[in-house]
XYZ file of N, CA and C in Angstrom:
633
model
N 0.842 -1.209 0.000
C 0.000 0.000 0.000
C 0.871 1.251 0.000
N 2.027 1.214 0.565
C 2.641 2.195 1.070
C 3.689 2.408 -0.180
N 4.102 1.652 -1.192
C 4.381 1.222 -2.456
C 3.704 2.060 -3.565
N 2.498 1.973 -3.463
C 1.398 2.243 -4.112
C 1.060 3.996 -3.874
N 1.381 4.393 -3.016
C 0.737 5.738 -2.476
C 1.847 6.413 -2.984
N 3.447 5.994 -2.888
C 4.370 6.372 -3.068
C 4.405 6.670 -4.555
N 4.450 5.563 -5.586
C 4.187 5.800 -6.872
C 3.375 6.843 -7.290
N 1.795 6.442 -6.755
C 0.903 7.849 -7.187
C 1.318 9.604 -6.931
N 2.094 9.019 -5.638
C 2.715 10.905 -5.695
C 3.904 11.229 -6.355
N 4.431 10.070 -6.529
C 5.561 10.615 -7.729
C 4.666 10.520 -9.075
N 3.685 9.829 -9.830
C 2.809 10.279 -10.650
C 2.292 11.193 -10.692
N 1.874 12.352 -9.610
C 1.413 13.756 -9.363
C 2.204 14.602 -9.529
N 3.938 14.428 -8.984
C 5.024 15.414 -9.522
C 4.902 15.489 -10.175
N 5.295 14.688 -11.115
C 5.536 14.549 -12.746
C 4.899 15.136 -13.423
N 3.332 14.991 -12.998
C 2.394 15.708 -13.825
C 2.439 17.244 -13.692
N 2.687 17.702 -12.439
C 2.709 18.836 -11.863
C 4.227 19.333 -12.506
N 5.394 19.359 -12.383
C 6.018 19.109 -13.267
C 6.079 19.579 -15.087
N 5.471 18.371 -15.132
C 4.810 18.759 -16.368
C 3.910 19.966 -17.421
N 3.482 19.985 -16.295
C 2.474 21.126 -16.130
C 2.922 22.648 -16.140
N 4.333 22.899 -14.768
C 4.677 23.915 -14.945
C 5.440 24.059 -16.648
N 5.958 23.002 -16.719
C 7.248 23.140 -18.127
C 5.941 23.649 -19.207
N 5.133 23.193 -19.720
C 4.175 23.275 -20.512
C 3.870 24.447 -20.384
N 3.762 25.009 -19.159
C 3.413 26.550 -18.655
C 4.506 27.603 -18.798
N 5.803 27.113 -19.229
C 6.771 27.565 -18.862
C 7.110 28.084 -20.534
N 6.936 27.146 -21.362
C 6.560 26.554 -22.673
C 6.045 27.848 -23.362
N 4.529 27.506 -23.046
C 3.666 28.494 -23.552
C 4.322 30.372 -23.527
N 4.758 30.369 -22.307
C 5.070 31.696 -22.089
C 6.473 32.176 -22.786
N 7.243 31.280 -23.341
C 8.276 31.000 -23.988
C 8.113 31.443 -25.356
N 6.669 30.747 -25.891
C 6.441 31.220 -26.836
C 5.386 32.210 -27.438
N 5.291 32.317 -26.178
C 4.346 34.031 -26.660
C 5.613 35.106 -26.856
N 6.503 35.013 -25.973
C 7.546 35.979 -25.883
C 8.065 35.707 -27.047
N 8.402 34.545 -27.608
C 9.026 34.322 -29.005
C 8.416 34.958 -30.039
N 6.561 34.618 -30.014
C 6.136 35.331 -30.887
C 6.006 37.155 -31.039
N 6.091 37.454 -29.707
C 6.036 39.197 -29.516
C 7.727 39.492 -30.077
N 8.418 38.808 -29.986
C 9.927 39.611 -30.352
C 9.843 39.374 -31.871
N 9.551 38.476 -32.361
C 9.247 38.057 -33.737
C 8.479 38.853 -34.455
N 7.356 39.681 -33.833
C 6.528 40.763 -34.141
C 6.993 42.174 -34.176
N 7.899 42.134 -33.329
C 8.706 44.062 -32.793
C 9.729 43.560 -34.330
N 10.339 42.728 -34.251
C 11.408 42.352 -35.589
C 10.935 42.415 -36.932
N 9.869 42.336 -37.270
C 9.090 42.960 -38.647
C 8.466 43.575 -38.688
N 8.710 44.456 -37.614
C 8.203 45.893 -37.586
C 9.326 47.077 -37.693
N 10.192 46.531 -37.406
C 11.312 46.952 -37.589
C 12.234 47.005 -39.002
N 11.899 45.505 -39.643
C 12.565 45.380 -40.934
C 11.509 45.881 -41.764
N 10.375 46.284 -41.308
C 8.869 47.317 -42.441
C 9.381 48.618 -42.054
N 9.878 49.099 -41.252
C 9.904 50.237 -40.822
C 11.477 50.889 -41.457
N 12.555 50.034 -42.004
C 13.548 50.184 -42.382
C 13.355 50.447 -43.731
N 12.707 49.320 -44.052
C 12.149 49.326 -45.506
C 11.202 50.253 -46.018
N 10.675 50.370 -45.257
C 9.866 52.083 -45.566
C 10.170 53.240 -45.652
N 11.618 53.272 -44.594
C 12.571 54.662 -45.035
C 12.940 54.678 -46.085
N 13.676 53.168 -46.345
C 14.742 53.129 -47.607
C 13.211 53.788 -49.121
N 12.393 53.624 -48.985
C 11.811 53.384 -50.287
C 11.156 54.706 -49.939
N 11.213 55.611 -48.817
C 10.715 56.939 -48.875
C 12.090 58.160 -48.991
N 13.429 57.354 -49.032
C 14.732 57.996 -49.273
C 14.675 57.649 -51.017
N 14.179 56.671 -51.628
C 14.127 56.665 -53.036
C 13.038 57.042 -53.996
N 12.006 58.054 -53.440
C 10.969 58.510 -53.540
C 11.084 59.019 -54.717
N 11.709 59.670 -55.317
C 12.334 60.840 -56.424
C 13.224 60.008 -57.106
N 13.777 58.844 -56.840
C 13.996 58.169 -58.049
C 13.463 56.957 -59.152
N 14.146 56.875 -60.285
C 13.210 55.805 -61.103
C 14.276 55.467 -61.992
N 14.264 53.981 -62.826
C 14.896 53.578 -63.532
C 14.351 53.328 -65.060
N 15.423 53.115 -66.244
C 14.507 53.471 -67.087
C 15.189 52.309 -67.928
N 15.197 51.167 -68.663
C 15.109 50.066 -69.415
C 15.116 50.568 -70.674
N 16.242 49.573 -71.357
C 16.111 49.029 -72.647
C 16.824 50.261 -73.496
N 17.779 51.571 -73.207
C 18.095 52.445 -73.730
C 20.098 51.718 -73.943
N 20.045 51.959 -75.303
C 21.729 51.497 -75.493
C 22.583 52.360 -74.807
N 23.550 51.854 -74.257
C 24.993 52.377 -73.881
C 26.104 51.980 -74.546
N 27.027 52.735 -73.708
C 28.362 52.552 -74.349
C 29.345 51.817 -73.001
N 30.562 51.389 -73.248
C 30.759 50.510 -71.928
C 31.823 51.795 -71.025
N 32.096 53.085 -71.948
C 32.750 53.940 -70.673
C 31.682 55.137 -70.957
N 30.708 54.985 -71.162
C 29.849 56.256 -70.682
C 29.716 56.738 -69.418
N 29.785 58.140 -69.427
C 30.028 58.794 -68.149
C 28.774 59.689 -67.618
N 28.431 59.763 -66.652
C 27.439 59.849 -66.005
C 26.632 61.585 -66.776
N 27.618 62.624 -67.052
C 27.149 63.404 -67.661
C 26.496 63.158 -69.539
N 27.531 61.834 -70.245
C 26.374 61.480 -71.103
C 25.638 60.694 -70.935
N 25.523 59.763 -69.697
C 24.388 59.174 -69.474
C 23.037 60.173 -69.204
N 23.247 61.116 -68.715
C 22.013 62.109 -68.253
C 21.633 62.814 -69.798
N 22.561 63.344 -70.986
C 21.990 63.918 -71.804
C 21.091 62.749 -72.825
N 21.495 61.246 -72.416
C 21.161 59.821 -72.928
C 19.534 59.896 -72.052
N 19.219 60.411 -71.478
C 18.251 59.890 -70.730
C 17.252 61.253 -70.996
N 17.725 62.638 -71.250
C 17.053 63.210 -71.897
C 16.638 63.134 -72.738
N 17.063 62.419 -73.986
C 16.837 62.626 -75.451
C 16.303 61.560 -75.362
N 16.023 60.664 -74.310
C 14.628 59.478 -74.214
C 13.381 60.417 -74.006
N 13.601 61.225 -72.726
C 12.384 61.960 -72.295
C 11.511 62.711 -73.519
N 12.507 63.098 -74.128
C 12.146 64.207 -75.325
C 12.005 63.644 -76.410
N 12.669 62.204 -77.254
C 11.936 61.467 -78.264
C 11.197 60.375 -78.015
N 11.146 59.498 -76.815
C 10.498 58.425 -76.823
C 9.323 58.923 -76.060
N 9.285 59.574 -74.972
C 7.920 59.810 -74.217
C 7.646 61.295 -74.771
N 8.119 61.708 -75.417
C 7.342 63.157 -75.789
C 7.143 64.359 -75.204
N 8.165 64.116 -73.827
C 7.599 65.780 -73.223
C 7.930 66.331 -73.885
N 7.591 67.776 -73.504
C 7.701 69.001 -74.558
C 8.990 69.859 -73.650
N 10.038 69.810 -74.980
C 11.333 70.177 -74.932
C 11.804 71.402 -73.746
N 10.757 72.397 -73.794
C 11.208 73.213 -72.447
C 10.863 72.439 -71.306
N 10.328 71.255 -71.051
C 9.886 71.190 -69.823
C 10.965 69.760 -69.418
N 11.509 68.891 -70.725
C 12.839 68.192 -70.033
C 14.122 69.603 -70.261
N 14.227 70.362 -70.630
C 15.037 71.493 -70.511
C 15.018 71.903 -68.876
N 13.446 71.875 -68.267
C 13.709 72.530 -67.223
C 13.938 71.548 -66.159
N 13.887 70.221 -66.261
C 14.080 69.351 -64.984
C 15.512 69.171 -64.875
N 15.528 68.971 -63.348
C 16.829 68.949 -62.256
C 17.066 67.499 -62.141
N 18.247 66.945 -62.403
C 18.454 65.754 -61.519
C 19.987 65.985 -60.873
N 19.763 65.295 -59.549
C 20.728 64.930 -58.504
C 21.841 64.068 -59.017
N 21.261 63.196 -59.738
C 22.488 61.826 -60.512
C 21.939 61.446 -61.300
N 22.203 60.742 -62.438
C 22.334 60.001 -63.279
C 23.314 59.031 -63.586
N 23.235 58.092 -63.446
C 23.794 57.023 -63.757
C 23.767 55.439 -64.345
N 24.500 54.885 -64.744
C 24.211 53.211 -65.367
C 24.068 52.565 -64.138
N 23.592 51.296 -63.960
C 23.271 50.431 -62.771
C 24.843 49.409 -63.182
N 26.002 49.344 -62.417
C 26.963 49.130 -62.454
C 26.832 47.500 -62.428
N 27.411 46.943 -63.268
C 27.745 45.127 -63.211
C 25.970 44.280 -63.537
N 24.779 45.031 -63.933
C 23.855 44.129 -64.728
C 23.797 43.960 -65.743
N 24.924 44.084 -66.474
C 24.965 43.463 -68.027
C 24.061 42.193 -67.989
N 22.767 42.177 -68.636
C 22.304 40.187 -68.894
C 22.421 39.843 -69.916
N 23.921 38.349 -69.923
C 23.626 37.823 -71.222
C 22.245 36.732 -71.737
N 22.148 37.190 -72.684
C 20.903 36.117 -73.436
C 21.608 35.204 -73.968
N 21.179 33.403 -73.430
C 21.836 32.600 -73.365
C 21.784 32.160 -75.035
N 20.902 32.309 -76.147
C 20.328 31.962 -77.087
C 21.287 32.673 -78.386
N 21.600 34.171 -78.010
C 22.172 34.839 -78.869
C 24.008 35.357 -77.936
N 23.702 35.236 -76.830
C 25.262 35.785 -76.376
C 24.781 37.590 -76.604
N 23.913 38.511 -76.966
C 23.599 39.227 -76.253
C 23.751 40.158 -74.946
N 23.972 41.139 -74.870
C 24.033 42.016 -73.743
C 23.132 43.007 -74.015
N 22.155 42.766 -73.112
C 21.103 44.097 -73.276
C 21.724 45.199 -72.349
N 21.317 46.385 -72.367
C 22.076 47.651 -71.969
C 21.775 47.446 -70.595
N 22.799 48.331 -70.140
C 22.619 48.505 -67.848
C 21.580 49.175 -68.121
N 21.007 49.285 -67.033
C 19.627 50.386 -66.742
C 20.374 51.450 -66.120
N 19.573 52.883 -66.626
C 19.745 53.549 -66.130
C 18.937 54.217 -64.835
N 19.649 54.491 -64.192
C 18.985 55.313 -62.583
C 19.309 56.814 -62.357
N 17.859 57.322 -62.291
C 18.264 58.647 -61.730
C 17.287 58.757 -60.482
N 17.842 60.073 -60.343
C 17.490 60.900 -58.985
C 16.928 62.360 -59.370
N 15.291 62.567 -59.293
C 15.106 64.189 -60.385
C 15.273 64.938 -58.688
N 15.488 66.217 -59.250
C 15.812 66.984 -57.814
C 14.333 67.504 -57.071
N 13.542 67.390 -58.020
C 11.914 67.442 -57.543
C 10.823 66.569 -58.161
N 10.183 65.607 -56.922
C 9.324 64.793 -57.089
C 7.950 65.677 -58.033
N 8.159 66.179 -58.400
C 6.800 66.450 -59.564
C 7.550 66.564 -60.603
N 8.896 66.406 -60.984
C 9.247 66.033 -62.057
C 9.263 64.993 -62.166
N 9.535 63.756 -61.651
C 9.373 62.361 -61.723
C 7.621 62.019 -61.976
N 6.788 62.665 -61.434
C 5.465 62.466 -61.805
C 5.215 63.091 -63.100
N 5.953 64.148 -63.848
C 5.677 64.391 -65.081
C 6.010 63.175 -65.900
N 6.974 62.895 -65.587
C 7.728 61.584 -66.516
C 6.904 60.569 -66.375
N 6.534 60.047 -65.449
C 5.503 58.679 -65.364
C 4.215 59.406 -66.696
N 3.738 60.465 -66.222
C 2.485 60.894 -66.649
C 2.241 60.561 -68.820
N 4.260 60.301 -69.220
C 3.921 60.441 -70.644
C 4.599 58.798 -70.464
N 4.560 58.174 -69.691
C 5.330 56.955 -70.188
C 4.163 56.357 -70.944
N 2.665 56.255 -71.249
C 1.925 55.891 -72.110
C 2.134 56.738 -73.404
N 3.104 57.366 -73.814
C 3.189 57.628 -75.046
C 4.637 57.050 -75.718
N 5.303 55.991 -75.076
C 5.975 55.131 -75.776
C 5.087 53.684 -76.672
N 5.936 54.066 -77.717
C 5.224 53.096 -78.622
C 4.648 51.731 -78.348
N 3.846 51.163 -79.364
C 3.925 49.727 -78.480
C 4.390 48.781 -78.879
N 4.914 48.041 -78.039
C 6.735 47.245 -78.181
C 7.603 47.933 -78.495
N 7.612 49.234 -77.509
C 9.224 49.714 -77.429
C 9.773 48.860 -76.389
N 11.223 48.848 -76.477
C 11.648 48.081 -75.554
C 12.494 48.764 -74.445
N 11.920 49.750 -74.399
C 12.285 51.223 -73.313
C 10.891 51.081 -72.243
N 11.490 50.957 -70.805
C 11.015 50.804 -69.593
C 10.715 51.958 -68.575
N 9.674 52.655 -67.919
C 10.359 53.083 -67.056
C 9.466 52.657 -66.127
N 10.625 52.493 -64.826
C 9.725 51.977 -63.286
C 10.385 52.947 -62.173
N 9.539 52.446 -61.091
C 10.561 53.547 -60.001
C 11.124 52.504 -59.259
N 12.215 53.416 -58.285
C 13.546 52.572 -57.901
C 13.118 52.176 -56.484
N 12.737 50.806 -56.159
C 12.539 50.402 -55.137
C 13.285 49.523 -54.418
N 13.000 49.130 -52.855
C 14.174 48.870 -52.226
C 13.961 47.110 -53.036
N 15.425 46.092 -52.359
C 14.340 44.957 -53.125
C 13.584 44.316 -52.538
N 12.972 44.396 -51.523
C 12.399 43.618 -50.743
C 11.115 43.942 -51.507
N 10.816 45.102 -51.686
C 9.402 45.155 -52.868
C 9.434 45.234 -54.087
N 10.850 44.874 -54.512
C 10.764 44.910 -56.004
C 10.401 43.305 -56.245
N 11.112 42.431 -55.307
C 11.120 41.214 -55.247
C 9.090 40.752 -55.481
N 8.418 41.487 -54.796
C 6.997 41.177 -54.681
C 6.737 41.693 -55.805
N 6.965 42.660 -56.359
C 6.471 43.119 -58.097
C 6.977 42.119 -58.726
N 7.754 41.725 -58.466
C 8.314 40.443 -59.829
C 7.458 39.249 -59.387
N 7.035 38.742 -58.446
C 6.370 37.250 -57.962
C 4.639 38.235 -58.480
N 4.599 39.174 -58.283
C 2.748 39.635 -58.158
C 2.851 39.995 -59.951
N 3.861 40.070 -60.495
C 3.923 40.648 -62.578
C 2.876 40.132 -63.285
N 3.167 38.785 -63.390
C 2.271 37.557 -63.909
C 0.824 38.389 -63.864
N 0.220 37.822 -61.871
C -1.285 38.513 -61.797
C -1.597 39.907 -62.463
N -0.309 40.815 -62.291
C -1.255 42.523 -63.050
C -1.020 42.188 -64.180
N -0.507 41.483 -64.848
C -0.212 41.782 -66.618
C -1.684 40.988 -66.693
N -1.980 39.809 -65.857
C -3.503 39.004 -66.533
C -4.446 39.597 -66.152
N -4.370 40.849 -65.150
C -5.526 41.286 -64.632
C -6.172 42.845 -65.968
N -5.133 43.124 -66.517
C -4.950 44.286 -67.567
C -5.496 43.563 -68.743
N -5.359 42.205 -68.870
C -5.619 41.860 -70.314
C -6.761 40.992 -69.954
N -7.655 41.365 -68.893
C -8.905 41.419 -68.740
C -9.404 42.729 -68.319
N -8.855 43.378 -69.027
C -9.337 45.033 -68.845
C -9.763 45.286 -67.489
N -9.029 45.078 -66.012
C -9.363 45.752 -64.941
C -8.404 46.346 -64.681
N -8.778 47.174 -63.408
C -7.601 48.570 -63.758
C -6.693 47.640 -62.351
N -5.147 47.589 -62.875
C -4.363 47.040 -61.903
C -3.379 47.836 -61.762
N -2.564 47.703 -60.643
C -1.544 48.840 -60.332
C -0.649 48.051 -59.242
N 0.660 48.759 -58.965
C 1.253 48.226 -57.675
C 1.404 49.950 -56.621
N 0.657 49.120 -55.848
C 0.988 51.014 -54.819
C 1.952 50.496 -53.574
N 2.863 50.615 -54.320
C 4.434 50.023 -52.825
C 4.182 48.661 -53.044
N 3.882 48.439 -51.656
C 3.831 46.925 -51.059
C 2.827 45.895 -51.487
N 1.769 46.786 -52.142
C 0.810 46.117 -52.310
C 0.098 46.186 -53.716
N -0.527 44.867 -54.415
C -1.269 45.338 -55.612
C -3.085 44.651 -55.526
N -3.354 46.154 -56.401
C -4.648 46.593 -56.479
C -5.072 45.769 -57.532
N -5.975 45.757 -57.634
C -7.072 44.958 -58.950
C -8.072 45.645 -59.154
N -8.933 46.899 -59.495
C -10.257 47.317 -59.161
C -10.050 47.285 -58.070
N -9.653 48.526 -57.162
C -10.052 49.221 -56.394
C -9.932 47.938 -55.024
N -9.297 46.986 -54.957
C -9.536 45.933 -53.788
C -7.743 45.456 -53.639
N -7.106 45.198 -52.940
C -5.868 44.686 -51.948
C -5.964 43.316 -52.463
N -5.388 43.030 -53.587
C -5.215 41.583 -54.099
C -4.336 40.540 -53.172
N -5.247 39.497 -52.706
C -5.087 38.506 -51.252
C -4.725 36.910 -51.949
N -4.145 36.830 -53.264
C -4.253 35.305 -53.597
C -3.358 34.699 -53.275
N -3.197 33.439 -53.698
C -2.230 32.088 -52.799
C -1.096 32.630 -53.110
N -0.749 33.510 -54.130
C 0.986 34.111 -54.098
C 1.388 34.785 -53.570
N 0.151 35.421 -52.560
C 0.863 36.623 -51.525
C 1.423 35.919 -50.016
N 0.582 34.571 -49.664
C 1.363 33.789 -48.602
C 2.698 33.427 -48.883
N 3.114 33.679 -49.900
C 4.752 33.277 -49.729
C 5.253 34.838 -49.620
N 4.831 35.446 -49.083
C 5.220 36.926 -49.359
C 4.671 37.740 -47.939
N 5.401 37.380 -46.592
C 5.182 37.798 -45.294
C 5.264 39.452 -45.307
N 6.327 40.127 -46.279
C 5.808 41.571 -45.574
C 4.544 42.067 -46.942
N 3.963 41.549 -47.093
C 3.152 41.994 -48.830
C 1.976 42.822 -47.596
N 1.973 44.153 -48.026
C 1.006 44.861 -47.465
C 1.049 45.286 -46.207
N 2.407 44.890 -45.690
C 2.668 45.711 -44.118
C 3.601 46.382 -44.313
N 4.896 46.560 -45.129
C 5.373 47.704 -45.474
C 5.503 49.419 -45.055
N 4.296 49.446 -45.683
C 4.151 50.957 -45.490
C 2.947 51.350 -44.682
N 2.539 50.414 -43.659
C 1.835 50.598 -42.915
C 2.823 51.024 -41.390
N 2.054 52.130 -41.066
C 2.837 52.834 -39.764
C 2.303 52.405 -38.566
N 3.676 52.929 -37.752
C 2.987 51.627 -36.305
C 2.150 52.901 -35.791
């Protein structure tokens, strides 16, 4: 009997025991999950500077270079896009400011088919964000199938999500709805597009959301 009583209360430690660790456990991982939470709020909040420090810049695709072009003919190279391929009207790329101009250093891509080098992209910096909104405003007056680009310069953590979300806006356009990427996130008609490709994509839509 005395055998027996003995066992059952070491069966009650154990459990008890048990019990605290499990308890001990749980609280282990709430704390895991709250530091895990302050930590991508932190890497959204980094990432939101970086892409509000690149606000005023944009890159522009598919324009030939030369392999020692220098940053002052890269900029008169990037005018005489503004002014023959998108059409502004000559006093008004006359009157825009930029900070830099430059080639995107070491992305030469060869095309495995032809041995090919399509041109570096170029990156600038305009010295005022309503000149960069003029420029978006005529990029619908490049031809169609030019092979001249322009996008704006984002950090990559969201460029990375424009390239995985491309696919959905190019199929959502060639079902005539109006699609867009605003930062972190893309639109479809007016709604926060939620499909199975945004679960592989943890900061998609917290970004530029402020704490």
């Amino acid at each position: 009997m005395e055998s027996l009583n003995s066992a059952t209360k070491e069966i009650q430690e154990i459990k008890n025991a048990a019990a605290a660790t499990e308890k001990g456990t749980a609280s282990l991982r709430k704390e895991n999950d709250h530091l895990k939470a302050e930590v991508d709020k932190l890497v959204c909040r980094n990432i939101r500077l970086e892409a509000q420090s690149r606000r005023s810049n944009f890159r522009v695709y598919g324009v030939r270079d030369s392999p020692h072009e220098t940053p002052a003919e890269t900029e008169q190279v990037l005018r005489n896009v503004l002014l023959q391929q998108l059409q502004i009207p000559e006093e008004d790329v006359n009157n825009m400011s930029f900070e830099r101009v430059h080639r995107i250093s070491n992305t030469r891509a060869v095309n495995q088919t032809n041995k090919s080098k399509s041109p570096r992209p170029i990156i600038a910096k305009a010295s005022f964000y309503q000149d960069k909104e003029q420029i978006f405003s005529y990029v619908r007056s490049l031809p169609k199938g030019s092979k001249i680009g322009v996008a704006s310069d984002f950090p990559k953590e969201i460029a990375d999500m424009h390239k995985k979300l491309y696919p959905i806006l190019k199929a959502a356009k060639a079902q005539k709805k109006k699609a867009f990427f605003n930062v972190d996130k893309l639109i479809i008609d007016g709604q926060v597009y939620r499909g199975k490709e945004t679960k592989d994509l943890p900061l998609y839509g917290k970004v530029m959301v402020h704490d």
